Structures are given as C-alpha cells and as structure tokens.
Short mmCIF file of C-alpha atoms in Angstrom, two decimals:
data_model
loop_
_atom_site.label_atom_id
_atom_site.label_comp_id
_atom_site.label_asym_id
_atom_site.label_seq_id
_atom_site.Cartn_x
_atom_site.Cartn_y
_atom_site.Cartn_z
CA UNK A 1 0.00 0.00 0.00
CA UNK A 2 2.57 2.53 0.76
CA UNK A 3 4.77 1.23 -2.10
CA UNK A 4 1.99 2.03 -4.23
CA UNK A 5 1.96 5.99 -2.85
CA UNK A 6 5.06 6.25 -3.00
CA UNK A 7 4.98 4.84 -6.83
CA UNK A 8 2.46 7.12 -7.89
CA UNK A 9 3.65 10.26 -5.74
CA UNK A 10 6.92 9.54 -8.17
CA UNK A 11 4.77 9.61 -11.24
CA UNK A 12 3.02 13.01 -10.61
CA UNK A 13 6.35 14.68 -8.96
CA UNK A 14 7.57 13.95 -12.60
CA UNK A 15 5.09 14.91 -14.44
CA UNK A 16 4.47 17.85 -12.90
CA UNK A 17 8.19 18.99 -13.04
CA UNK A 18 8.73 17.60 -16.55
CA UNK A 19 5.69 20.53 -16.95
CA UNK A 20 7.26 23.12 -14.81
CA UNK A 21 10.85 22.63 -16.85
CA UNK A 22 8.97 23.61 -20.17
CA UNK A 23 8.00 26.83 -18.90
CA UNK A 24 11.71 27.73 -17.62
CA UNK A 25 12.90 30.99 -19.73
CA UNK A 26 16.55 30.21 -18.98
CA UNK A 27 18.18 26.84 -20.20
CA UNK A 28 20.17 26.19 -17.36
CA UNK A 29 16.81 26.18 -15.42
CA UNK A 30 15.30 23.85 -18.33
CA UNK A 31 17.61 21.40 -18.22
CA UNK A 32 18.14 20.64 -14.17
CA UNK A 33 14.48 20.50 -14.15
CA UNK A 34 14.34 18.33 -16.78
CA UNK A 35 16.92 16.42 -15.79
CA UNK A 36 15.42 15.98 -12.41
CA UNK A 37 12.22 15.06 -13.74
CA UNK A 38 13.67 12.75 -16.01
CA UNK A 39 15.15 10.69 -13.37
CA UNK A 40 11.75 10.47 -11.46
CA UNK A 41 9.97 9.38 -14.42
CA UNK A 42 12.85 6.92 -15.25
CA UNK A 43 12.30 5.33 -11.95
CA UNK A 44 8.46 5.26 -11.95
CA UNK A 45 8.39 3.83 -15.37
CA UNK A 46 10.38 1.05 -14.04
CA UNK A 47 8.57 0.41 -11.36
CA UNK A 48 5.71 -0.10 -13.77
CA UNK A 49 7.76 -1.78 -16.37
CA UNK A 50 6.93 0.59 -18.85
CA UNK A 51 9.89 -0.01 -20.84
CA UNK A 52 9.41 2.54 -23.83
CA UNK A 53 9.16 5.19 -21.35
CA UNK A 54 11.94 4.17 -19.88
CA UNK A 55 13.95 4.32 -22.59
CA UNK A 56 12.74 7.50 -23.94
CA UNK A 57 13.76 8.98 -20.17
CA UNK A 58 17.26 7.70 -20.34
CA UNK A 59 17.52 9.47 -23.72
CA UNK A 60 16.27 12.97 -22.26
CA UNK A 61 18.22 12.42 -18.96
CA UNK A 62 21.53 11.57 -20.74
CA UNK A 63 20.57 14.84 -23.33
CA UNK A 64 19.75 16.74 -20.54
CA UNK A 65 23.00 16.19 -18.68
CA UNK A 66 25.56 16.14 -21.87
CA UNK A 67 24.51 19.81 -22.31
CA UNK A 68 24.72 20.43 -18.46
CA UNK A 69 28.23 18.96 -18.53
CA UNK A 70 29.40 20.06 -22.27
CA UNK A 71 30.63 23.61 -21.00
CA UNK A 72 32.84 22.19 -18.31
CA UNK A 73 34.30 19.22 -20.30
CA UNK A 74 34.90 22.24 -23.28
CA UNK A 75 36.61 24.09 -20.72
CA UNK A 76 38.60 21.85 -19.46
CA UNK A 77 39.28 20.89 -22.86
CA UNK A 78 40.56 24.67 -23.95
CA UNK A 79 42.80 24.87 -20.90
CA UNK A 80 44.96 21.62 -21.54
CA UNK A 81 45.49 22.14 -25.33
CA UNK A 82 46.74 25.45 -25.17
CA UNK A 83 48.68 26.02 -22.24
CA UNK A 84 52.09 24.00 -21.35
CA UNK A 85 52.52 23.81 -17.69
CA UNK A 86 55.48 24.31 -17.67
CA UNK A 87 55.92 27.79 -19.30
CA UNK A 88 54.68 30.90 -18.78
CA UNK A 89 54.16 32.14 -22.74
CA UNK A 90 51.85 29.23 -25.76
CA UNK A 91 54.17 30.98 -28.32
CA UNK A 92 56.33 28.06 -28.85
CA UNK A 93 60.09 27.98 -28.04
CA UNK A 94 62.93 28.43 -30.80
CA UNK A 95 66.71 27.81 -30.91
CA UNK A 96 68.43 30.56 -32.23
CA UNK A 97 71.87 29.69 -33.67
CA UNK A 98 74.58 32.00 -33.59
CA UNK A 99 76.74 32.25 -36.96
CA UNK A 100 79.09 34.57 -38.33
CA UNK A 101 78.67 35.90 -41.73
CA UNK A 102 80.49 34.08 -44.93
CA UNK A 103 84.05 34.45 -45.05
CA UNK A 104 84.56 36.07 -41.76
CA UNK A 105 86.00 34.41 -38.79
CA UNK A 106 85.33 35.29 -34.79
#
C-alpha cells in the first residue's frame, strides 16, 4: 500500500516537473528540471515496467546532462590544449643559432 503511494507520488512529482521545466525561460533552469524530472519518471516507469518510457527517459536524462556537462568538459578541454605547464608564454620555443657571416671568422 505505501509502495503504491510512493509509486504514484513519483509519477506526478515527474510529471508535474517535466511541466514546470517547459515553462523555464533560462536553459540552465530547463535542463536541471528536466533532468530531475527525467530521473523520477525513469524510476516510476520502471517500477511499472513501462519499458518505452523508460527508454525515452534515459535518452532525455543523458541529453539533458551532456549539455549540463558540455561547458565544463569544453573548458577543461581549452585549458589543456593550449597552455604547457610548464611555461609561462603558448608561443612556442625556438633555438636561435649563432653564426658569423660568410668568409669572416670570430
């Protein structure tokens, strides 16, 4: 009986924040609300082995956090490729050979 509650109070806490998300004006907002939602729906669908919506869940909730993530992992990204740790300039480092001119000695 409580299992049962607790099943549908999972349902409608997803639906009704799956709703919520799609009235969000800022993305950021969109997706942790739809990401959160997501996961409740992902979880109440199981519990009702309701495999297609399962499925489609996973898809949002793995869409949902790839473009949560993305600007971090770019970041992160950016910041090894163009800095060396070990110097303090990314112009890269040249030998410069001394020579003396043709036909004149040191």
């Amino acid at each position: 009986m409580v299992i049962d509650i607790v099943r549908e109070a999972l349902g409608w806490a997803g639906s009704v924040l799956l709703v919520v998300s799609l009235l969000q004006s800022r993305m950021l907002a969109l997706r942790v609300l739809n990401l959160v939602a997501a996961l409740l729906l992902i979880a109440y669908n199981i519990a009702l082995a309701v495999w297609p919506s399962v499925a489609m869940n996973v898809a949002v909730a793995l869409i949902d956090a790839y473009y949560l993530l993305a600007p971090s992992i770019r970041r992160i990204r950016r910041r090894g490729a163009t800095v060396h740790p070990r110097r303090s300039s990314t112009r890269p480092v040249t030998a410069v050979m001394k020579t003396s001119a043709p036909g004149k000695d040191r």
